[in-house]
Amino acid sequence: MEAVLTAAVGLLDEAGESALTFRALAARLGTGVGSIYWYVASKDELYDRATDHVLGAVLATVEGLPDSDDPIDDLRGMAVTLFDAIVDRPWLATYFMRNTDVQENSLRLYEKLGQQTLRLDLTPRQRFHAVSAIVGVVVGTAADLGQEPPEEVLDGTVGRDEFLGRYARAWRALDPEEFPFVHEIVDEFDGHEDKDQFLAGLELTLAGLRLQAGVPPAL
Amino acid sequence: MEAVLTAAVGLLDEAGESALTFRALAARLGTGVGSIYWYVASKDELYDRATDHVLGAVLATVEGLPDSDDPIDDLRGMAVTLFDAIVDRPWLATYFMRNTDVQENSLRLYEKLGQQTLRLDLTPRQRFHAVSAIVGVVVGTAADLGQEPPEEVLDGTVGRDEFLGRYARAWRALDPEEFPFVHEIVDEFDGHEDKDQFLAGLELTLAGLRLQAGVPPAL
DNA sequence: ACCTGAACACCGTTCAAGT
DNA sequence: ACCTGAACACCGTTCAAGT
């Protein structure tokens, strides 16, 4: 079982999501296709378990993070840790927290995030929503960024900057009367860092949460 | 082309994502598989165009929304409209704003959202991040909720409530010392409405944005 | 209890050939 | 300019048969 998951993650890391097939996995393990089905009932379950397998390290990192005075700061730190893990392995986004029966580490990560909200003056309902919102921002943004860009970008023929630049050029050519917002932000879009975008979005959620909990902004 | 997209959306609506195959689409159109490739270079492009096709109606709805005094309220209204559309057709989440060359309606929707931020006292960078964050919350949450639940739920054998209830039961059985947060929120989780979860998360982002723009909370 | 691998029922995509 | 459909190169999953 361990070996199956390690091999699956290996394939994913080395050659991306399209490389994980039962045939390739069997070949890597030196067995037949059918034998994998003894450990796992479907590809979905394989992904569920592979996700939890990988999340073990993320959980360990999060558990190693020291509690500060400010639970909101600690939530930010955990969210960033999770975000980085998903950027590295975009397939995590789809499977994180999908089946907590099988995903003990996912559940523990959820618990860890939630424990910070216990330090805030909130109702149970607000806590539930707060953690859902944070997980949503992390997973949603990371998944969006992890979308395979058009094959030219992966080819290395075209770098990410040039890829953004092309869109920026097309956007600048739009009618400014009709697209005032696109013109307003096109310079920001051009060459932007995905991580900054994520951090800014996370900050809005955290600011809202801080307000809700009646914590004065720590400037 | 129009006919191809209408047929594709029809298949998606009637029988879900797995029903959209080139063979089924060709059969519905009364032609051969190959002919679809004259209109569309790949399945990805088919999805890109189908998404934009459907977003036409969403854009029309959003354009019909009257501007209120409060741009934040208007942002909420637009976000909810988009959210509802994605809940109805979860595949939109993956393709929205993925290729604005082909997706004019996606771009116009993005513009419409952005125009509300022009009414707020923000920098271009803050506006860019604000719209990204809102789109992230909408798409991220809707995508998460739109994930096909285990087949038993679709069977109708087990309703959504019982599905949540099963998890709730498992969670209540966890050690309260080790999982204080899970215990804190399990009653909220049990039988919760997805839409409330979305609205609460959106509210946190909007509250953060309101704070950033220096708008006093309109109570 | 665990493995094997041929076989089944599909896919997206291509392409020589047609009108 | 647009359509055809057989063929190619794959998939996930099943299952009778083995150890």
Short mmCIF file of C-alpha atoms (C1' of nucleotides) in Angstrom, two decimals:
data_model
loop_
_atom_site.label_atom_id
_atom_site.label_comp_id
_atom_site.label_asym_id
_atom_site.label_seq_id
_atom_site.Cartn_x
_atom_site.Cartn_y
_atom_site.Cartn_z
CA MET A 1 0.00 0.00 0.00
CA GLU A 2 2.71 2.43 1.05
CA ALA A 3 4.67 1.43 -2.03
CA VAL A 4 1.67 2.00 -4.27
CA LEU A 5 1.15 5.53 -2.95
CA THR A 6 4.82 6.40 -3.11
CA ALA A 7 4.99 5.20 -6.69
CA ALA A 8 1.82 7.10 -7.60
CA VAL A 9 3.14 10.33 -6.11
CA GLY A 10 6.44 9.70 -7.88
CA LEU A 11 4.74 9.49 -11.25
CA LEU A 12 2.71 12.59 -10.51
CA ASP A 13 5.78 14.56 -9.44
CA GLU A 14 7.96 13.46 -12.30
CA ALA A 15 5.61 13.69 -15.20
CA GLY A 16 2.38 15.29 -14.14
CA GLU A 17 -1.17 14.15 -13.84
CA SER A 18 -1.43 12.56 -17.26
CA ALA A 19 1.40 10.19 -16.35
CA LEU A 20 -0.56 8.49 -13.60
CA THR A 21 -2.22 5.53 -15.24
CA PHE A 22 -2.75 2.10 -13.78
CA ARG A 23 -0.53 0.66 -16.47
CA ALA A 24 2.36 3.03 -15.73
CA LEU A 25 1.89 2.50 -12.03
CA ALA A 26 1.95 -1.27 -12.40
CA ALA A 27 5.06 -1.06 -14.55
CA ARG A 28 6.81 1.07 -11.94
CA LEU A 29 5.87 -1.40 -9.24
CA GLY A 30 6.87 -4.36 -11.40
CA THR A 31 3.45 -5.98 -11.19
CA GLY A 32 0.29 -6.34 -13.23
CA VAL A 33 -2.48 -3.78 -13.60
CA GLY A 34 -4.97 -5.85 -11.71
CA SER A 35 -2.98 -6.07 -8.52
CA ILE A 36 -3.39 -2.36 -7.81
CA TYR A 37 -7.09 -2.99 -7.51
CA TRP A 38 -6.44 -5.11 -4.51
CA TYR A 39 -5.29 -2.02 -2.62
CA VAL A 40 -7.58 0.54 -4.12
CA ALA A 41 -11.08 0.29 -5.54
CA SER A 42 -10.75 3.02 -8.15
CA LYS A 43 -8.59 5.79 -9.46
CA ASP A 44 -10.51 8.24 -7.33
CA GLU A 45 -9.60 6.32 -4.24
CA LEU A 46 -5.99 6.18 -5.38
CA TYR A 47 -6.01 9.98 -5.59
CA ASP A 48 -7.75 10.29 -2.22
CA ARG A 49 -5.10 8.18 -0.56
CA ALA A 50 -2.20 9.74 -2.46
CA THR A 51 -3.42 13.15 -1.35
CA ASP A 52 -3.53 12.13 2.26
CA HIS A 53 -0.13 10.48 1.93
CA VAL A 54 1.42 13.75 0.76
CA LEU A 55 -0.50 15.81 3.29
CA GLY A 56 1.36 14.02 6.07
CA ALA A 57 4.39 16.25 5.49
CA VAL A 58 2.23 19.36 5.26
CA LEU A 59 0.56 18.48 8.53
CA ALA A 60 3.94 17.99 10.17
CA THR A 61 5.06 21.43 8.97
CA VAL A 62 1.87 23.02 10.22
CA GLU A 63 2.19 21.30 13.57
CA GLY A 64 5.72 22.66 13.78
CA LEU A 65 4.53 26.23 13.38
CA PRO A 66 4.63 27.98 16.76
CA ASP A 67 1.53 29.68 18.07
CA SER A 68 1.95 33.45 18.13
CA ASP A 69 -0.12 35.95 20.09
CA ASP A 70 -2.37 36.41 17.11
CA PRO A 71 -4.51 33.52 15.90
CA ILE A 72 -5.12 35.37 12.64
CA ASP A 73 -1.39 35.45 11.98
CA ASP A 74 -1.22 31.77 12.71
CA LEU A 75 -4.08 31.07 10.34
CA ARG A 76 -2.20 32.97 7.67
CA GLY A 77 0.92 30.90 8.23
CA MET A 78 -0.96 27.63 7.95
CA ALA A 79 -2.84 28.78 4.89
CA VAL A 80 0.40 29.75 3.16
CA THR A 81 1.94 26.38 3.99
CA LEU A 82 -1.02 24.57 2.47
CA PHE A 83 -1.04 26.87 -0.52
CA ASP A 84 2.61 26.17 -1.28
CA ALA A 85 1.99 22.44 -1.13
CA ILE A 86 -0.88 22.70 -3.60
CA VAL A 87 1.09 24.88 -5.99
CA ASP A 88 3.74 22.17 -6.02
CA ARG A 89 1.18 19.44 -6.63
CA PRO A 90 -1.95 20.95 -8.17
CA TRP A 91 -3.87 17.68 -8.05
CA LEU A 92 -4.08 18.07 -4.27
CA ALA A 93 -6.67 20.80 -4.79
CA THR A 94 -9.22 18.40 -6.19
CA TYR A 95 -8.89 15.80 -3.45
CA PHE A 96 -8.15 17.69 -0.26
CA MET A 97 -10.85 17.04 2.36
CA ARG A 98 -12.92 15.07 -0.08
CA ASN A 99 -13.16 11.91 1.92
CA THR A 100 -12.12 12.25 5.52
CA ASP A 101 -12.83 8.58 6.15
CA VAL A 102 -9.69 7.83 4.21
CA GLN A 103 -7.88 11.13 4.68
CA GLU A 104 -6.84 11.37 8.28
CA ASN A 105 -4.21 13.99 7.57
CA SER A 106 -6.68 16.18 5.73
CA LEU A 107 -8.95 16.03 8.72
CA ARG A 108 -6.14 16.83 11.14
CA LEU A 109 -5.12 19.80 9.01
CA TYR A 110 -8.70 21.02 9.07
CA GLU A 111 -8.73 20.59 12.81
CA LYS A 112 -5.47 22.50 13.17
CA LEU A 113 -6.82 25.43 11.19
CA GLY A 114 -10.01 25.33 13.17
CA GLN A 115 -8.25 25.36 16.51
CA GLN A 116 -7.01 28.84 15.76
CA THR A 117 -10.59 30.01 15.41
CA LEU A 118 -11.26 28.67 18.90
CA ARG A 119 -8.98 31.45 20.13
CA LEU A 120 -11.24 34.04 18.52
CA ASP A 121 -14.51 35.36 19.88
CA LEU A 122 -16.85 33.73 17.39
CA THR A 123 -19.90 31.51 17.32
CA PRO A 124 -19.54 27.87 16.25
CA ARG A 125 -21.24 28.78 13.01
CA GLN A 126 -18.83 31.63 12.36
CA ARG A 127 -15.92 29.33 13.08
CA PHE A 128 -17.23 26.73 10.68
CA HIS A 129 -17.67 29.34 7.98
CA ALA A 130 -14.31 30.96 8.66
CA VAL A 131 -12.35 27.76 8.17
CA SER A 132 -14.38 26.87 5.09
CA ALA A 133 -13.66 30.30 3.67
CA ILE A 134 -9.94 30.06 4.29
CA VAL A 135 -9.72 26.58 2.84
CA GLY A 136 -11.76 27.85 -0.09
CA VAL A 137 -9.39 30.71 -0.78
CA VAL A 138 -6.35 28.46 -0.55
CA VAL A 139 -7.67 25.59 -2.59
CA GLY A 140 -9.55 27.76 -5.06
CA THR A 141 -6.65 30.06 -5.84
CA ALA A 142 -4.04 27.33 -5.93
CA ALA A 143 -6.21 25.22 -8.21
CA ASP A 144 -6.76 28.12 -10.54
CA LEU A 145 -3.06 28.82 -10.78
CA GLY A 146 -2.24 25.16 -11.12
CA GLN A 147 -4.32 24.81 -14.24
CA GLU A 148 -2.11 23.55 -16.98
CA PRO A 149 -1.27 26.57 -19.06
CA PRO A 150 -1.46 26.19 -22.83
CA GLU A 151 1.10 23.73 -24.07
CA GLU A 152 3.36 26.43 -25.51
CA VAL A 153 4.09 27.63 -21.99
CA LEU A 154 5.05 24.15 -20.88
CA ASP A 155 7.16 23.68 -23.96
CA GLY A 156 9.37 26.45 -22.73
CA THR A 157 8.85 28.03 -26.14
CA VAL A 158 7.06 30.81 -24.36
CA GLY A 159 7.75 31.84 -20.79
CA ARG A 160 5.09 32.79 -18.31
CA ASP A 161 5.94 36.47 -18.65
CA GLU A 162 5.48 36.40 -22.37
CA PHE A 163 2.27 34.46 -21.88
CA LEU A 164 0.91 37.18 -19.59
CA GLY A 165 2.32 39.79 -21.96
CA ARG A 166 0.28 38.45 -24.84
CA TYR A 167 -2.92 38.78 -22.90
CA ALA A 168 -1.88 42.20 -21.68
CA ARG A 169 -1.33 43.29 -25.28
CA ALA A 170 -4.74 42.00 -26.33
CA TRP A 171 -6.37 43.70 -23.36
CA ARG A 172 -4.70 47.02 -24.09
CA ALA A 173 -6.14 46.89 -27.57
CA LEU A 174 -9.70 46.81 -26.18
CA ASP A 175 -11.87 49.91 -26.30
CA PRO A 176 -11.09 51.90 -23.11
CA GLU A 177 -14.63 53.24 -22.96
CA GLU A 178 -16.06 49.77 -22.94
CA PHE A 179 -13.39 48.14 -20.77
CA PRO A 180 -12.28 50.78 -18.27
CA PHE A 181 -11.53 48.22 -15.57
CA VAL A 182 -9.42 46.00 -17.79
CA HIS A 183 -7.39 49.05 -18.75
CA GLU A 184 -7.11 50.08 -15.12
CA ILE A 185 -5.52 46.80 -14.09
CA VAL A 186 -3.69 45.61 -17.19
CA ASP A 187 -0.32 46.88 -15.95
CA GLU A 188 -0.86 45.02 -12.70
CA PHE A 189 -1.86 41.90 -14.55
CA ASP A 190 1.19 42.02 -16.79
CA GLY A 191 3.99 40.18 -15.04
CA HIS A 192 2.09 39.70 -11.77
CA GLU A 193 3.08 37.03 -9.28
CA ASP A 194 0.45 34.41 -8.52
CA LYS A 195 1.49 34.24 -4.93
CA ASP A 196 0.90 37.97 -4.39
CA GLN A 197 -2.57 37.53 -5.77
CA PHE A 198 -3.22 34.71 -3.34
CA LEU A 199 -1.82 36.61 -0.37
CA ALA A 200 -3.90 39.66 -1.18
CA GLY A 201 -7.07 37.57 -1.41
CA LEU A 202 -6.27 35.75 1.81
CA GLU A 203 -5.69 39.09 3.52
CA LEU A 204 -9.17 40.28 2.63
CA THR A 205 -10.72 37.19 4.17
CA LEU A 206 -8.56 37.47 7.27
CA ALA A 207 -9.37 41.17 7.63
CA GLY A 208 -13.06 40.32 7.46
CA LEU A 209 -12.57 37.64 10.05
CA ARG A 210 -10.63 39.93 12.36
CA LEU A 211 -13.44 42.44 12.13
CA GLN A 212 -16.03 39.77 12.85
CA ALA A 213 -14.12 38.61 15.91
CA GLY A 214 -13.81 42.17 17.15
CA VAL A 215 -10.02 42.00 17.20
CA PRO A 216 -8.49 45.43 16.58
CA PRO A 217 -6.17 45.40 13.56
CA ALA A 218 -2.64 44.81 14.82
CA LEU A 219 -0.71 47.59 13.10
CA MET B 1 -20.90 26.25 -34.51
CA GLU B 2 -23.89 27.54 -32.55
CA ALA B 3 -25.52 24.16 -33.02
CA VAL B 4 -22.42 22.37 -31.76
CA LEU B 5 -22.32 24.44 -28.58
CA THR B 6 -26.04 24.12 -27.96
CA ALA B 7 -25.82 20.36 -28.36
CA ALA B 8 -22.78 20.16 -26.09
CA VAL B 9 -24.50 22.17 -23.35
CA GLY B 10 -27.58 20.02 -23.84
CA LEU B 11 -25.63 16.84 -23.19
CA LEU B 12 -23.95 18.39 -20.18
CA ASP B 13 -27.25 19.57 -18.71
CA GLU B 14 -29.10 16.35 -19.32
CA ALA B 15 -26.58 13.78 -18.29
CA GLY B 16 -23.57 15.44 -16.74
CA GLU B 17 -19.97 15.82 -17.66
CA SER B 18 -19.32 12.19 -18.45
CA ALA B 19 -21.98 12.31 -21.16
CA LEU B 20 -20.11 14.82 -23.27
CA THR B 21 -18.09 12.76 -25.69
CA PHE B 22 -17.34 13.51 -29.30
CA ARG B 23 -19.22 10.41 -30.30
CA ALA B 24 -22.35 11.35 -28.36
CA LEU B 25 -22.12 14.89 -29.62
CA ALA B 26 -21.80 13.73 -33.22
CA ALA B 27 -24.77 11.40 -32.79
CA ARG B 28 -26.87 14.23 -31.40
CA LEU B 29 -25.91 16.43 -34.32
CA GLY B 30 -26.50 13.63 -36.80
CA THR B 31 -22.97 13.80 -38.19
CA GLY B 32 -19.64 12.03 -37.87
CA VAL B 33 -17.11 12.45 -35.10
CA GLY B 34 -14.58 14.10 -37.34
CA SER B 35 -16.77 16.98 -38.38
CA ILE B 36 -16.75 18.47 -34.87
CA TYR B 37 -13.05 18.95 -35.30
CA TRP B 38 -13.73 21.39 -38.05
CA TYR B 39 -15.29 23.75 -35.51
CA VAL B 40 -13.12 23.05 -32.54
CA ALA B 41 -9.52 21.93 -32.24
CA SER B 42 -9.89 19.90 -29.06
CA LYS B 43 -12.19 19.03 -26.22
CA ASP B 44 -10.65 21.78 -24.16
CA GLU B 45 -11.62 24.32 -26.76
CA LEU B 46 -15.10 22.85 -26.90
CA TYR B 47 -15.41 23.45 -23.15
CA ASP B 48 -13.95 26.94 -23.45
CA ARG B 49 -16.52 27.88 -26.05
CA ALA B 50 -19.40 26.09 -24.34
CA THR B 51 -18.57 27.99 -21.16
CA ASP B 52 -18.65 31.31 -22.92
CA HIS B 53 -21.84 30.33 -24.69
CA VAL B 54 -23.58 29.74 -21.38
CA LEU B 55 -22.06 32.81 -19.76
CA GLY B 56 -23.95 34.97 -22.23
CA ALA B 57 -27.11 34.60 -20.18
CA VAL B 58 -25.23 35.21 -16.94
CA LEU B 59 -23.74 38.38 -18.37
CA ALA B 60 -27.17 39.56 -19.44
CA THR B 61 -28.50 38.99 -15.93
CA VAL B 62 -25.57 40.83 -14.39
CA GLU B 63 -25.97 43.72 -16.81
CA GLY B 64 -29.62 43.89 -15.82
CA LEU B 65 -28.74 44.32 -12.15
CA PRO B 66 -29.27 47.98 -11.18
CA ASP B 67 -26.42 49.89 -9.56
CA SER B 68 -27.19 50.67 -5.95
CA ASP B 69 -25.53 53.28 -3.77
CA ASP B 70 -23.11 50.69 -2.51
CA PRO B 71 -20.63 49.12 -4.91
CA ILE B 72 -19.96 46.37 -2.38
CA ASP B 73 -23.61 45.40 -2.42
CA ASP B 74 -23.49 45.34 -6.19
CA LEU B 75 -20.42 43.15 -6.14
CA ARG B 76 -22.25 40.76 -3.87
CA GLY B 77 -25.20 40.61 -6.24
CA MET B 78 -23.02 39.83 -9.22
CA ALA B 79 -21.02 37.24 -7.31
CA VAL B 80 -24.19 35.47 -6.24
CA THR B 81 -25.47 35.44 -9.81
CA LEU B 82 -22.26 33.87 -11.03
CA PHE B 83 -22.24 31.42 -8.14
CA ASP B 84 -25.73 30.19 -8.93
CA ALA B 85 -24.78 29.64 -12.55
CA ILE B 86 -21.78 27.55 -11.56
CA VAL B 87 -23.75 25.50 -9.07
CA ASP B 88 -26.14 24.65 -11.89
CA ARG B 89 -23.32 23.73 -14.22
CA PRO B 90 -20.23 22.84 -12.21
CA TRP B 91 -18.04 22.45 -15.29
CA LEU B 92 -18.12 26.24 -15.69
CA ALA B 93 -15.75 26.53 -12.74
CA THR B 94 -12.89 24.91 -14.60
CA TYR B 95 -13.21 26.99 -17.73
CA PHE B 96 -14.36 30.43 -16.63
CA MET B 97 -11.81 33.09 -17.62
CA ARG B 98 -9.39 30.50 -18.88
CA ASN B 99 -9.03 31.83 -22.36
CA THR B 100 -10.36 35.31 -22.87
CA ASP B 101 -9.37 35.22 -26.54
CA VAL B 102 -12.27 32.89 -27.08
CA GLN B 103 -14.39 33.86 -24.08
CA GLU B 104 -15.72 37.32 -24.70
CA ASN B 105 -18.52 36.93 -22.18
CA SER B 106 -16.12 35.81 -19.47
CA LEU B 107 -14.07 38.92 -20.10
CA ARG B 108 -17.11 41.17 -20.02
CA LEU B 109 -18.24 39.61 -16.77
CA TYR B 110 -14.80 40.24 -15.32
CA GLU B 111 -15.03 43.82 -16.54
CA LYS B 112 -18.47 44.26 -15.00
CA LEU B 113 -17.23 43.07 -11.61
CA GLY B 114 -14.20 45.28 -11.93
CA GLN B 115 -16.21 48.37 -12.72
CA GLN B 116 -17.71 48.22 -9.25
CA THR B 117 -14.22 48.46 -7.78
CA LEU B 118 -13.70 51.66 -9.79
CA ARG B 119 -16.31 53.20 -7.52
CA LEU B 120 -14.19 52.38 -4.49
CA ASP B 121 -11.16 54.28 -3.25
CA LEU B 122 -8.51 51.73 -4.13
CA THR B 123 -5.26 51.50 -6.06
CA PRO B 124 -5.22 49.67 -9.41
CA ARG B 125 -3.35 46.87 -7.70
CA GLN B 126 -5.97 46.60 -4.96
CA ARG B 127 -8.71 46.57 -7.56
CA PHE B 128 -6.99 43.79 -9.47
CA HIS B 129 -6.59 41.74 -6.33
CA ALA B 130 -10.12 42.44 -5.14
CA VAL B 131 -11.73 41.11 -8.30
CA SER B 132 -9.40 38.12 -8.37
CA ALA B 133 -10.32 37.36 -4.79
CA ILE B 134 -14.05 37.59 -5.41
CA VAL B 135 -13.83 35.43 -8.51
CA GLY B 136 -11.69 33.04 -6.50
CA VAL B 137 -14.25 32.73 -3.73
CA VAL B 138 -17.10 32.21 -6.20
CA VAL B 139 -15.37 29.74 -8.46
CA GLY B 140 -13.51 27.98 -5.68
CA THR B 141 -16.54 27.42 -3.49
CA ALA B 142 -18.88 26.54 -6.33
CA ALA B 143 -16.35 24.09 -7.75
CA ASP B 144 -15.91 22.48 -4.38
CA LEU B 145 -19.63 22.05 -3.92
CA GLY B 146 -20.09 20.90 -7.48
CA GLN B 147 -17.77 17.98 -7.00
CA GLU B 148 -19.64 14.83 -7.77
CA PRO B 149 -20.60 13.32 -4.46
CA PRO B 150 -20.10 9.58 -4.03
CA GLU B 151 -22.33 7.62 -6.35
CA GLU B 152 -24.72 6.59 -3.57
CA VAL B 153 -25.82 10.21 -3.24
CA LEU B 154 -26.52 10.50 -6.95
CA ASP B 155 -28.35 7.20 -6.88
CA GLY B 156 -30.87 8.76 -4.64
CA THR B 157 -30.26 5.84 -2.31
CA VAL B 158 -28.87 8.31 0.17
CA GLY B 159 -29.92 11.94 0.34
CA ARG B 160 -27.56 14.79 0.95
CA ASP B 161 -28.71 15.12 4.53
CA GLU B 162 -27.95 11.55 5.32
CA PHE B 163 -24.64 11.89 3.56
CA LEU B 164 -23.72 14.82 5.82
CA GLY B 165 -25.16 12.93 8.74
CA ARG B 166 -22.83 10.01 8.22
CA TYR B 167 -19.82 12.26 8.37
CA ALA B 168 -21.24 14.06 11.35
CA ARG B 169 -21.62 10.74 13.14
CA ALA B 170 -18.05 9.76 12.36
CA TRP B 171 -16.82 13.13 13.52
CA ARG B 172 -18.73 12.96 16.78
CA ALA B 173 -17.00 9.70 17.49
CA LEU B 174 -13.58 11.34 17.39
CA ASP B 175 -11.70 12.06 20.60
CA PRO B 176 -12.89 15.51 21.79
CA GLU B 177 -9.50 16.25 23.32
CA GLU B 178 -7.76 15.69 20.04
CA PHE B 179 -10.43 17.22 17.80
CA PRO B 180 -11.96 20.08 19.76
CA PHE B 181 -12.66 22.12 16.64
CA VAL B 182 -14.39 19.31 14.79
CA HIS B 183 -16.61 18.82 17.81
CA GLU B 184 -17.26 22.54 18.03
CA ILE B 185 -18.60 22.73 14.48
CA VAL B 186 -20.09 19.29 13.86
CA ASP B 187 -23.63 20.46 14.57
CA GLU B 188 -23.19 23.30 12.11
CA PHE B 189 -21.77 20.94 9.53
CA ASP B 190 -24.64 18.50 9.91
CA GLY B 191 -27.37 19.58 7.53
CA HIS B 192 -25.70 22.84 6.52
CA GLU B 193 -26.62 24.62 3.31
CA ASP B 194 -23.82 25.04 0.79
CA LYS B 195 -25.11 28.41 -0.22
CA ASP B 196 -24.90 29.77 3.32
CA GLN B 197 -21.32 28.64 3.45
CA PHE B 198 -20.58 30.49 0.24
CA LEU B 199 -22.38 33.64 1.35
CA ALA B 200 -20.52 33.69 4.65
CA GLY B 201 -17.16 33.34 2.91
CA LEU B 202 -18.03 36.01 0.39
CA GLU B 203 -19.04 38.30 3.24
CA LEU B 204 -15.63 38.00 4.85
CA THR B 205 -13.93 39.01 1.61
CA LEU B 206 -16.33 41.87 1.06
CA ALA B 207 -15.88 43.07 4.64
CA GLY B 208 -12.12 43.07 4.13
CA LEU B 209 -12.57 45.00 0.92
CA ARG B 210 -14.88 47.53 2.53
CA LEU B 211 -12.29 48.09 5.23
CA GLN B 212 -9.53 48.48 2.67
CA ALA B 213 -11.54 51.04 0.74
CA GLY B 214 -12.27 52.96 3.92
CA VAL B 215 -16.02 52.62 3.51
CA PRO B 216 -17.80 52.60 6.86
CA PRO B 217 -19.87 49.44 7.31
CA ALA B 218 -23.42 50.20 6.23
CA LEU B 219 -25.42 48.93 9.18
"C1'" DA C 1 -4.27 -13.36 0.88
"C1'" DC C 2 -2.36 -11.57 -3.03
"C1'" DC C 3 -1.07 -11.37 -7.86
"C1'" DT C 4 -1.55 -11.89 -13.21
"C1'" DG C 5 -2.70 -10.15 -17.74
"C1'" DA C 6 -5.91 -10.76 -21.38
"C1'" DA C 7 -10.23 -8.81 -22.49
"C1'" DC C 8 -14.03 -5.32 -22.41
"C1'" DA C 9 -15.94 -1.15 -23.23
"C1'" DC C 10 -14.85 2.81 -23.79
"C1'" DC C 11 -12.09 7.47 -24.85
"C1'" DG C 12 -9.90 11.85 -27.85
"C1'" DT C 13 -7.74 12.58 -32.04
"C1'" DT C 14 -6.14 11.87 -36.88
"C1'" DC C 15 -6.60 11.43 -41.64
"C1'" DA C 16 -7.39 9.72 -46.28
"C1'" DA C 17 -11.27 10.10 -48.77
"C1'" DG C 18 -15.32 12.10 -50.12
"C1'" DT C 19 -18.98 16.14 -51.58
"C1'" DA D 1 -15.63 24.75 -47.32
"C1'" DC D 2 -17.37 21.17 -44.91
"C1'" DC D 3 -18.27 16.34 -43.78
"C1'" DT D 4 -17.32 11.09 -43.15
"C1'" DG D 5 -16.02 7.14 -40.35
"C1'" DA D 6 -12.50 3.73 -39.96
"C1'" DA D 7 -8.30 3.46 -37.54
"C1'" DC D 8 -4.83 4.61 -33.90
"C1'" DA D 9 -3.27 4.85 -29.51
"C1'" DC D 10 -4.66 5.04 -25.61
"C1'" DC D 11 -7.74 4.71 -21.05
"C1'" DG D 12 -10.09 2.51 -16.28
"C1'" DT D 13 -11.98 -1.62 -14.83
"C1'" DT D 14 -13.18 -6.60 -14.61
"C1'" DC D 15 -12.37 -11.32 -13.98
"C1'" DA D 16 -11.07 -16.12 -14.60
"C1'" DA D 17 -7.08 -18.13 -13.42
"C1'" DG D 18 -3.17 -18.71 -10.89
"C1'" DT D 19 0.17 -18.97 -6.36
#
